[in-house]
Short mmCIF file of C-alpha atoms in Angstrom, two decimals:
data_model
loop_
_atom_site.label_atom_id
_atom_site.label_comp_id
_atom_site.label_asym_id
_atom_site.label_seq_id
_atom_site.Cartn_x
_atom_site.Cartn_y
_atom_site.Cartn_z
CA UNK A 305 113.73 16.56 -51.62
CA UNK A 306 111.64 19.04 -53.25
CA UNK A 307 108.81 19.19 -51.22
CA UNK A 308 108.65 19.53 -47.66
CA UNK A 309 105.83 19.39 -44.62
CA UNK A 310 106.15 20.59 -41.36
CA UNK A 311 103.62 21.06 -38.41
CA UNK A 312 103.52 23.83 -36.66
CA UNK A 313 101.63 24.36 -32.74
CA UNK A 314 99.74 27.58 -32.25
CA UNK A 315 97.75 28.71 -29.53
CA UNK A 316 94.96 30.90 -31.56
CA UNK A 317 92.47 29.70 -33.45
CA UNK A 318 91.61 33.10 -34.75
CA UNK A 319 94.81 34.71 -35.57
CA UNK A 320 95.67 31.11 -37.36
CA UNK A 321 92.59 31.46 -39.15
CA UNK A 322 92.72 35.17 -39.60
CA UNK A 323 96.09 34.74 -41.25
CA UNK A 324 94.87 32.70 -43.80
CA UNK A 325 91.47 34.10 -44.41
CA UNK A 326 93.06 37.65 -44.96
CA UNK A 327 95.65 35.98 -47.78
CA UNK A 328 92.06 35.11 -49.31
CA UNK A 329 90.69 39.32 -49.30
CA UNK A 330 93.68 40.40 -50.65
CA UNK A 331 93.36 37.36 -53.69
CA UNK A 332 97.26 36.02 -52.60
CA UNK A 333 95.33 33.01 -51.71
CA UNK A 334 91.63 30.44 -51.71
CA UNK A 335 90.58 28.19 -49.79
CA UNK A 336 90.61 24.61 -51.78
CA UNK A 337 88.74 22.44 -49.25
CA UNK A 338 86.99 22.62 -45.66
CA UNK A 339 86.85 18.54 -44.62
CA UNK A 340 84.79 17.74 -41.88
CA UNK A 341 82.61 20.96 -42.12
CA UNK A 342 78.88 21.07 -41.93
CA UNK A 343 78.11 22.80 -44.53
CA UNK A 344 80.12 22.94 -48.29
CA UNK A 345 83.63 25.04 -48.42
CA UNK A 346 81.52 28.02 -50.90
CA UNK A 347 79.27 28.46 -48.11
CA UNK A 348 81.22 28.75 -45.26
CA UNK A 349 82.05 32.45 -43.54
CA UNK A 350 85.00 32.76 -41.76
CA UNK A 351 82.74 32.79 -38.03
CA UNK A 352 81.33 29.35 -39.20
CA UNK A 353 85.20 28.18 -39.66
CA UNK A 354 86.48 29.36 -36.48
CA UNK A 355 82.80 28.64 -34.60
CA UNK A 356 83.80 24.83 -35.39
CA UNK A 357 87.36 25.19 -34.35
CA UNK A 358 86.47 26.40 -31.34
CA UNK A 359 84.11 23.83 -30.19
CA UNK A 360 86.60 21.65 -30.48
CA UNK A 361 89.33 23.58 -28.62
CA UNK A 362 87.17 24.54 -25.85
CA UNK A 363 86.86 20.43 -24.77
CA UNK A 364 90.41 20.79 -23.67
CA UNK A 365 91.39 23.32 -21.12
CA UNK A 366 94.74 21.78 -20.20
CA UNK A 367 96.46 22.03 -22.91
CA UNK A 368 98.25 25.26 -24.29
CA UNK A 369 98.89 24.97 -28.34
CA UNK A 370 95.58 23.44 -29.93
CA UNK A 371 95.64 24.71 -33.34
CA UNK A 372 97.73 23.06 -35.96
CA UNK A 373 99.19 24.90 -38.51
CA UNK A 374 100.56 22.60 -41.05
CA UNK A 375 102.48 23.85 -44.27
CA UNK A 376 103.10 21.88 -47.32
CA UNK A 377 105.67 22.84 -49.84
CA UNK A 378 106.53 22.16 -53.63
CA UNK A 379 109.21 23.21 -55.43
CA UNK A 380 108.79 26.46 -57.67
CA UNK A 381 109.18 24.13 -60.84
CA UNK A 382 106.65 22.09 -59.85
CA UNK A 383 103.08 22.14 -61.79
CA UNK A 384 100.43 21.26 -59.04
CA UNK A 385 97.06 21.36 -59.62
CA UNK A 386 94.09 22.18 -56.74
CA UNK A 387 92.83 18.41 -57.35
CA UNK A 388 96.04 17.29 -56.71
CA UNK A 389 97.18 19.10 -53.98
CA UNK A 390 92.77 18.60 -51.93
CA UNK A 391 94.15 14.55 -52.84
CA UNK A 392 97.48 15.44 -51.31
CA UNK A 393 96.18 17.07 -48.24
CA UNK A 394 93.64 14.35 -47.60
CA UNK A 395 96.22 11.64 -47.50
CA UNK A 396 98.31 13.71 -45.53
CA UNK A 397 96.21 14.39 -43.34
CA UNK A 398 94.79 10.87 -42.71
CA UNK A 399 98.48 9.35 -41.74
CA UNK A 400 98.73 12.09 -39.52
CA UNK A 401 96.02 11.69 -37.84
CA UNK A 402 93.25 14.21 -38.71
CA UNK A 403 91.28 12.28 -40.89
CA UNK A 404 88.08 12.72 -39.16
CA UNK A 405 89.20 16.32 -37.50
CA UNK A 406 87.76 19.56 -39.25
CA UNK A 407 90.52 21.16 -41.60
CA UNK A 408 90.65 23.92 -44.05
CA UNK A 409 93.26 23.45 -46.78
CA UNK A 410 94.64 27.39 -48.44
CA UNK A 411 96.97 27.07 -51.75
CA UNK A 412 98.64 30.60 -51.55
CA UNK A 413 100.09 32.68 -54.21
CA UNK A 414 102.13 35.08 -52.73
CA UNK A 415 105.86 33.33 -53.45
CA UNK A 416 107.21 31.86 -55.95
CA UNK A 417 106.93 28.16 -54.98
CA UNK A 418 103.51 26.17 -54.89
CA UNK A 419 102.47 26.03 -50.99
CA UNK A 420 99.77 25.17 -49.17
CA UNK A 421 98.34 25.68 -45.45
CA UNK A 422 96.11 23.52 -43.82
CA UNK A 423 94.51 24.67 -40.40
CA UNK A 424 92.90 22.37 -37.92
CA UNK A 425 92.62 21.64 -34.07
CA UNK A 426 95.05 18.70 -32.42
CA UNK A 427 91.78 18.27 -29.96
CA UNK A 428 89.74 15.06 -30.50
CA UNK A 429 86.14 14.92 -29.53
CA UNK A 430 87.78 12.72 -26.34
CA UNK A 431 89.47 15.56 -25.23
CA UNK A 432 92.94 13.78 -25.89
CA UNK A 433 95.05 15.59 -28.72
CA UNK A 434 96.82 14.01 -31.48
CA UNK A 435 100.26 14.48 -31.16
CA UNK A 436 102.14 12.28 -33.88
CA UNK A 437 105.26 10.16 -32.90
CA UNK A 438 107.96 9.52 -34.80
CA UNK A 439 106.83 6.42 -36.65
CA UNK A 440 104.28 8.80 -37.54
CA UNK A 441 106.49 10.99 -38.83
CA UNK A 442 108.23 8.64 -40.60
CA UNK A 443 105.35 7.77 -43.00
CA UNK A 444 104.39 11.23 -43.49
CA UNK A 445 108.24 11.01 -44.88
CA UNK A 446 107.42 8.24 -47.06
CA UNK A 447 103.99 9.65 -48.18
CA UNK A 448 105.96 12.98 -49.73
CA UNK A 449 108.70 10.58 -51.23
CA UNK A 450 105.50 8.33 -53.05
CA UNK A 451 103.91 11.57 -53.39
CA UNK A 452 107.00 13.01 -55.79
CA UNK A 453 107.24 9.96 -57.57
CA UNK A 454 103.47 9.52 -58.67
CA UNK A 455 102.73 13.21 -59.58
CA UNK A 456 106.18 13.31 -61.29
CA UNK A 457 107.35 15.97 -59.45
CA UNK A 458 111.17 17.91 -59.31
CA UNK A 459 113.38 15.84 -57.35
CA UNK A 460 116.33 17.03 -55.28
CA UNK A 461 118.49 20.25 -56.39
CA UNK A 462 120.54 18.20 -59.33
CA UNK A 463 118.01 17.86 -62.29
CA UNK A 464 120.20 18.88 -64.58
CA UNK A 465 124.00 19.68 -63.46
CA UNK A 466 123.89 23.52 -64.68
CA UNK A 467 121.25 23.38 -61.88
CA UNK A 468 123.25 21.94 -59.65
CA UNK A 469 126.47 24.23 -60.26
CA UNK A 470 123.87 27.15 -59.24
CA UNK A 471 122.75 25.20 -55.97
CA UNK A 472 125.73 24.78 -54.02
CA UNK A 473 129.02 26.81 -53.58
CA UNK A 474 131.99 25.68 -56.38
CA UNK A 475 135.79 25.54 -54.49
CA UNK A 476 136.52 27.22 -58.06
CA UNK A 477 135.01 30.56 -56.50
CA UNK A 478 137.39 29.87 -53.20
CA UNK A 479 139.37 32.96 -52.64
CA UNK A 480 143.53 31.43 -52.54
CA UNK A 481 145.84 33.63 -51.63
CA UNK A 482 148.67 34.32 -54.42
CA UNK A 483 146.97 32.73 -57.02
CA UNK A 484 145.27 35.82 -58.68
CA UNK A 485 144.56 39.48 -57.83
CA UNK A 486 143.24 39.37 -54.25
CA UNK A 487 140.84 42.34 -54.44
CA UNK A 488 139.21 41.00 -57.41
CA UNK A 489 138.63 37.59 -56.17
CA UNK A 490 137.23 38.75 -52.87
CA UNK A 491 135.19 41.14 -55.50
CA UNK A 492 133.59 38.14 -57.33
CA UNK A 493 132.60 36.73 -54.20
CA UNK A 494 131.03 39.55 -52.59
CA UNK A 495 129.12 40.38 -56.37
CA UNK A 496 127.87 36.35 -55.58
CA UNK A 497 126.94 36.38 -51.99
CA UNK A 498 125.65 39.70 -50.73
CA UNK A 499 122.95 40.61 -52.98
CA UNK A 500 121.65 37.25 -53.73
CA UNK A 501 121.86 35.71 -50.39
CA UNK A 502 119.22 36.29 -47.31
CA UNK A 503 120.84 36.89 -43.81
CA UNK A 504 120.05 38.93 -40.89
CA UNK A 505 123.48 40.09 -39.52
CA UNK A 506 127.24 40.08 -40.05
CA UNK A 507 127.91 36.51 -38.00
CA UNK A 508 125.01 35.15 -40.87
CA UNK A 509 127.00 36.45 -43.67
CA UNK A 510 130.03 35.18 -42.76
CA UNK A 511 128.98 31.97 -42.25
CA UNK A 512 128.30 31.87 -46.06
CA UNK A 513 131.45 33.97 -46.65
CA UNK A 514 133.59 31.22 -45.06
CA UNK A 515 132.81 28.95 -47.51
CA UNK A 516 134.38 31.15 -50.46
CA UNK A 517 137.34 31.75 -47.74
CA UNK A 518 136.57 35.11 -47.21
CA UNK A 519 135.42 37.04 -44.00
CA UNK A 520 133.52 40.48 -43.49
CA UNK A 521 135.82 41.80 -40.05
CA UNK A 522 134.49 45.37 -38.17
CA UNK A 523 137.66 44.70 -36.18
CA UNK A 524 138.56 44.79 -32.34
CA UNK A 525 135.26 46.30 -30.24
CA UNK A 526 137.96 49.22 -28.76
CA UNK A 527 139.47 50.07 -32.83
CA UNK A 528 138.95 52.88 -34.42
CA UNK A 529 137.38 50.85 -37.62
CA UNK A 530 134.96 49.55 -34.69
CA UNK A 531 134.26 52.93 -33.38
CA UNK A 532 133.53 54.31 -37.09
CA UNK A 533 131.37 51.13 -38.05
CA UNK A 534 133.78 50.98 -40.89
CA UNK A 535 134.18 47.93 -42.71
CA UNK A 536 136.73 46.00 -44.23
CA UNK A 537 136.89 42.21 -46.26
CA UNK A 538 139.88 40.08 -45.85
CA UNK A 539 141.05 36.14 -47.24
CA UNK A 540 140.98 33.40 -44.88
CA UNK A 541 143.22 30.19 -45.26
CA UNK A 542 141.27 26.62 -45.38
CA UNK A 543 141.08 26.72 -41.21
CA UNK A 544 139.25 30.15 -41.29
CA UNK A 545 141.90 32.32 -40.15
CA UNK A 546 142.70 35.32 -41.52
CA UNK A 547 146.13 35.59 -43.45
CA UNK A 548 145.99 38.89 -45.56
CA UNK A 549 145.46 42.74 -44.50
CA UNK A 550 141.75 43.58 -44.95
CA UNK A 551 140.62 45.69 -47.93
CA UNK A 552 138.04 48.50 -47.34
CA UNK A 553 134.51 47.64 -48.40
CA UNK A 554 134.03 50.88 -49.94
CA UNK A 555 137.06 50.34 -52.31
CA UNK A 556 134.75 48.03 -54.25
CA UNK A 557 132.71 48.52 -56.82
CA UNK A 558 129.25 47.04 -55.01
CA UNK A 559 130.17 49.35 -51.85
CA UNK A 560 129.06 46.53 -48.93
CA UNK A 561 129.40 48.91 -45.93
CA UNK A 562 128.34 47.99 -43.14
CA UNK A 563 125.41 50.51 -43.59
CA UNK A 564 124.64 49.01 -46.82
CA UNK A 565 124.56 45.47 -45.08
CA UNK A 566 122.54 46.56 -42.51
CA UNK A 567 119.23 47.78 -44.70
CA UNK A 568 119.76 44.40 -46.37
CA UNK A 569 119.73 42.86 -42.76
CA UNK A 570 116.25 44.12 -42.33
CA UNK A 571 114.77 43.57 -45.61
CA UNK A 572 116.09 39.78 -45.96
CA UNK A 573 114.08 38.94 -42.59
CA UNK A 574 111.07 38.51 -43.89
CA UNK A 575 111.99 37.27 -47.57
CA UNK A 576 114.08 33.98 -45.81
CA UNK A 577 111.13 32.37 -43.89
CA UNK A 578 110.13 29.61 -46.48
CA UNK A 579 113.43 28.61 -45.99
CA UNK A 580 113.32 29.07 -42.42
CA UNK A 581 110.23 25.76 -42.53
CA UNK A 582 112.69 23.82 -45.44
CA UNK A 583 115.83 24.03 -43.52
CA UNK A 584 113.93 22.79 -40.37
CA UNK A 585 111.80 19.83 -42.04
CA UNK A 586 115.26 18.85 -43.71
CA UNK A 587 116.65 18.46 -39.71
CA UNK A 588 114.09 16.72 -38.42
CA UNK A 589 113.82 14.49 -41.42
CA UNK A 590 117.43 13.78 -41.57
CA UNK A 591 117.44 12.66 -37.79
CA UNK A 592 114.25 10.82 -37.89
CA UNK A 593 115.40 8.97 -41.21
CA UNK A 594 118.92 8.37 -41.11
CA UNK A 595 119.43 8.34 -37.42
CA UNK A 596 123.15 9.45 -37.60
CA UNK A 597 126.31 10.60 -35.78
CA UNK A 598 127.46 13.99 -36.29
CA UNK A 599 129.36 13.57 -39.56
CA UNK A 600 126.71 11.28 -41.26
CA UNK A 601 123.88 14.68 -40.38
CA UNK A 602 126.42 16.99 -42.03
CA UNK A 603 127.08 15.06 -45.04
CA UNK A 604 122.95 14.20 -45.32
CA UNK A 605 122.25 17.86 -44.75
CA UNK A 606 124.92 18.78 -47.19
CA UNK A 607 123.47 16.07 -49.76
CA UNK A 608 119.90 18.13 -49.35
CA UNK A 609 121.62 21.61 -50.36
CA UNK A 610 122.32 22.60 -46.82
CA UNK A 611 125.99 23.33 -45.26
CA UNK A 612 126.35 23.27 -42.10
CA UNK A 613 129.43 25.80 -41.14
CA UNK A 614 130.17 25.76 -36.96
CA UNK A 615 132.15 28.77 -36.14
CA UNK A 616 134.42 28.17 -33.01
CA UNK A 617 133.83 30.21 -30.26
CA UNK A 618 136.39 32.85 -28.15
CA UNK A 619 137.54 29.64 -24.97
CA UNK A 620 137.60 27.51 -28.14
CA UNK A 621 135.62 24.72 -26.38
CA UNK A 622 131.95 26.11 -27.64
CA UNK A 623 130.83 27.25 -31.45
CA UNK A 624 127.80 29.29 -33.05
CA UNK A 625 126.07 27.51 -35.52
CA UNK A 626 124.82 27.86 -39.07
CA UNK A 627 123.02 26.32 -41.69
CA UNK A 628 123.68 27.74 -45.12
CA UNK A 629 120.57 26.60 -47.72
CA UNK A 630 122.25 27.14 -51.44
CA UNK A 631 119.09 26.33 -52.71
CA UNK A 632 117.20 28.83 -51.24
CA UNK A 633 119.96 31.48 -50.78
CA UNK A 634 119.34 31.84 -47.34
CA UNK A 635 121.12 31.11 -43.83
CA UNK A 636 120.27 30.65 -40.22
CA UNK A 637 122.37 30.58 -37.15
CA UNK A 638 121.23 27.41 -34.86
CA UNK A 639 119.87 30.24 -32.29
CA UNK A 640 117.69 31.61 -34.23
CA UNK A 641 115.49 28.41 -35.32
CA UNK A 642 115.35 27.85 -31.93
CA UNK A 643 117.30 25.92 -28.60
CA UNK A 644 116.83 22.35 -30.40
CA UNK A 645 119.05 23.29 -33.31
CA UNK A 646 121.73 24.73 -31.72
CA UNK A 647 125.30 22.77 -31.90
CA UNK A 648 125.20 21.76 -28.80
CA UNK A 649 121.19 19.75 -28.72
CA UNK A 650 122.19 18.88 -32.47
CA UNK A 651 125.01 17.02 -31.46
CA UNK A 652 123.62 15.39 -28.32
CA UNK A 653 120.86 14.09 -30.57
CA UNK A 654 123.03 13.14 -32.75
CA UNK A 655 124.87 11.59 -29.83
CA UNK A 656 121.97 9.35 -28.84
CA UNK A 657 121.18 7.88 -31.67
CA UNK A 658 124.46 6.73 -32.43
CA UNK A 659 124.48 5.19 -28.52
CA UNK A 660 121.32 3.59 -29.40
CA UNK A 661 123.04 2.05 -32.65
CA UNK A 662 126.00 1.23 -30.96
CA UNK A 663 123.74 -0.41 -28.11
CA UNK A 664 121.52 -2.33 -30.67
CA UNK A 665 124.87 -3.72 -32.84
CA UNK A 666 126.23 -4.83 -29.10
CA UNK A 667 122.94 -7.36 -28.63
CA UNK A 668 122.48 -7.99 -32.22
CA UNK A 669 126.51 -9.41 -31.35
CA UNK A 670 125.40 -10.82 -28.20
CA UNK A 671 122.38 -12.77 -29.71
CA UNK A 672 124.71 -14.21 -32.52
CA UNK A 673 127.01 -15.81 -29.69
CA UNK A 674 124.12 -17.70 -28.12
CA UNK A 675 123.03 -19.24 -31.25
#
């Protein structure tokens, strides 16, 4: 999909607010719409906003997260205006349940894609707090889906397929072993990958490295490579393991060190988090809509621009995670989005609902022999 939504739980009212309202100072965003607000969005200051977000916060004292924090994204190709977007938001918000709840919708400019925040309070004037279940969520799926289709917006990652060869890794790019000059194979890779790709750490980069058959390898904690944070990129065969004699990085032309990876490491942390809400919408999504077994996520995920690469682990019995977003040019290992992606939750979800299908087709069967 092109656009995405995701809700987000935070505890402050201010900082949510503050976040926002300092994006409007600094002109990297406005402030389209305040629903549900006594007096016009113009008139507002930002103590009248938060005054009224308060009130309704304070009704609850039980609960811990009040504020919602909702993002809603567009691709960069997209043209959106502000009317569409307020007509968006309202709709949005009335499926999920915040109709009549105050809400302040921001359209920021500081990336390259159209996005929007919306900030409100999950507190009802009951004291009960709207917390949307999965039929919910559902429709809020359907409602981006209609909402693509009647504002005519970019669909999926393969509009065109010169788009699509840039989207997703080519086996042409594969490193194979024999078939042309090694170092100049792993070169093209590494002139691909490294400075147009956001990770955060070695483990990140070779999770997109794998897929070109190629690893970046410190060597053994006690070597003297180790020792002298040296460096060095070797060829992997089709099950990941490593079958040639690693080359130094320094050899080639782009010089990936490790100290050159490791400025990039910091500096890609903070470019990588609209990805960081895509990659997570597209999970939930996928599991919500297509309730599938493990292979059926990967291939759905993979469909959305997304690998999934699962690196096995030193007893061989457990595996790190990652989730590789060609679209975006960014990755993620499970750990870092948090415990309910990692491989192991992921596949007991995916688990369940494929007990739950299994269970259904067994009385659907059942209910057949009776008639």
């Amino acid at each position: 999909m092109s656009m995405f939504a995701k809700i987000k739980r935070t505890k402050s009212a201010r900082k949510t607010l503050l976040y926002n309202e300092n994006k409007v100072q600094e002109q990297k965003a406005s402030c389209l719409l305040a629903e549900n607000f006594v007096k016009k969005t113009e008139d507002l200051s930002f103590h009248d906003k938060l005054d009224h977000l308060e009130l309704l916060t304070s009704l609850n004292e039980t609960a811990e997260k009040k504020i919602a924090h909702i993002f809603l994204n567009f691709h960069r190709a997209d043209e959106l205006s502000n009317d569409q977007a307020v007509n968006f938001a309202r709709r949005y918000m009335k499926i999920a349940g915040f109709e009549d709840q105050p809400y302040l919708v921001y359209r920021h400019y500081d990336a390259w894609q159209p996005h929007f925040h919306i900030v409100s309070t999950s507190v009802l004037p009951n004291r009960k707090l709207i917390d949307p279940d999965p039929q919910v969520l559902w429709k809020l799926l359907e409602l981006t889906r209609e909402i693509e289709h009647s504002f005519s917006l970019k669909k999926n990652h393969a509009v065109t397929p010169e788009e699509e060869q840039q989207l997703r890794v080519t086996h042409a790019l594969k490193v194979v072993y024999g078939e042309s000059s090694l170092k100049r194979a792993i070169s093209d890779v590494l002139n691909t990958v490294v400075d147009h790709y956001k990770y955060t750490s070695l483990d990140e980069l070779n999770a997109i490295l794998r897929d070109y058959n190629v690893r970046a390898d410190r060597g053994n904690e006690g070597s003297r490579l180790y020792q002298n944070k040296g460096l060095v990129y070797c060829a992997l065969n089709d099950e990941g393991r490593r079958i040639t004699r690693g080359i130094k990085a320094s050899s080639f032309s782009l010089k990936p060190t490790l100290a050159y990876l490791e400025k990039k490491f910091v500096l890609n942390e903070n470019l990588r988090e609209y990805s960081r809400q895509r990659v997570e919408t597209a999970i939930e999504w996928t599991l919500i809509a297509k309730e599938p077994d493990w292979h059926g996520f990967q291939q759905a995920m993979e469909r959305d621009g997304i690998s999934i690469v699962v690196q096995e682990g030193k007893d061989k019995k457990s595996g790190d995670l990652f989730f590789v977003d060609h679209s975006e040019k960014s990755v993620f290992s499970g750990e870092s989005l948090g415990v309910r992606y990692s491989l192991r939750s992921l596949q007991e979800r995916c688990a369940q609902h494929q007990r739950v299908q299994e269970e259904e087709e067994t009385q659907r069967h059942r209910l057949r022999l009776r008639l």
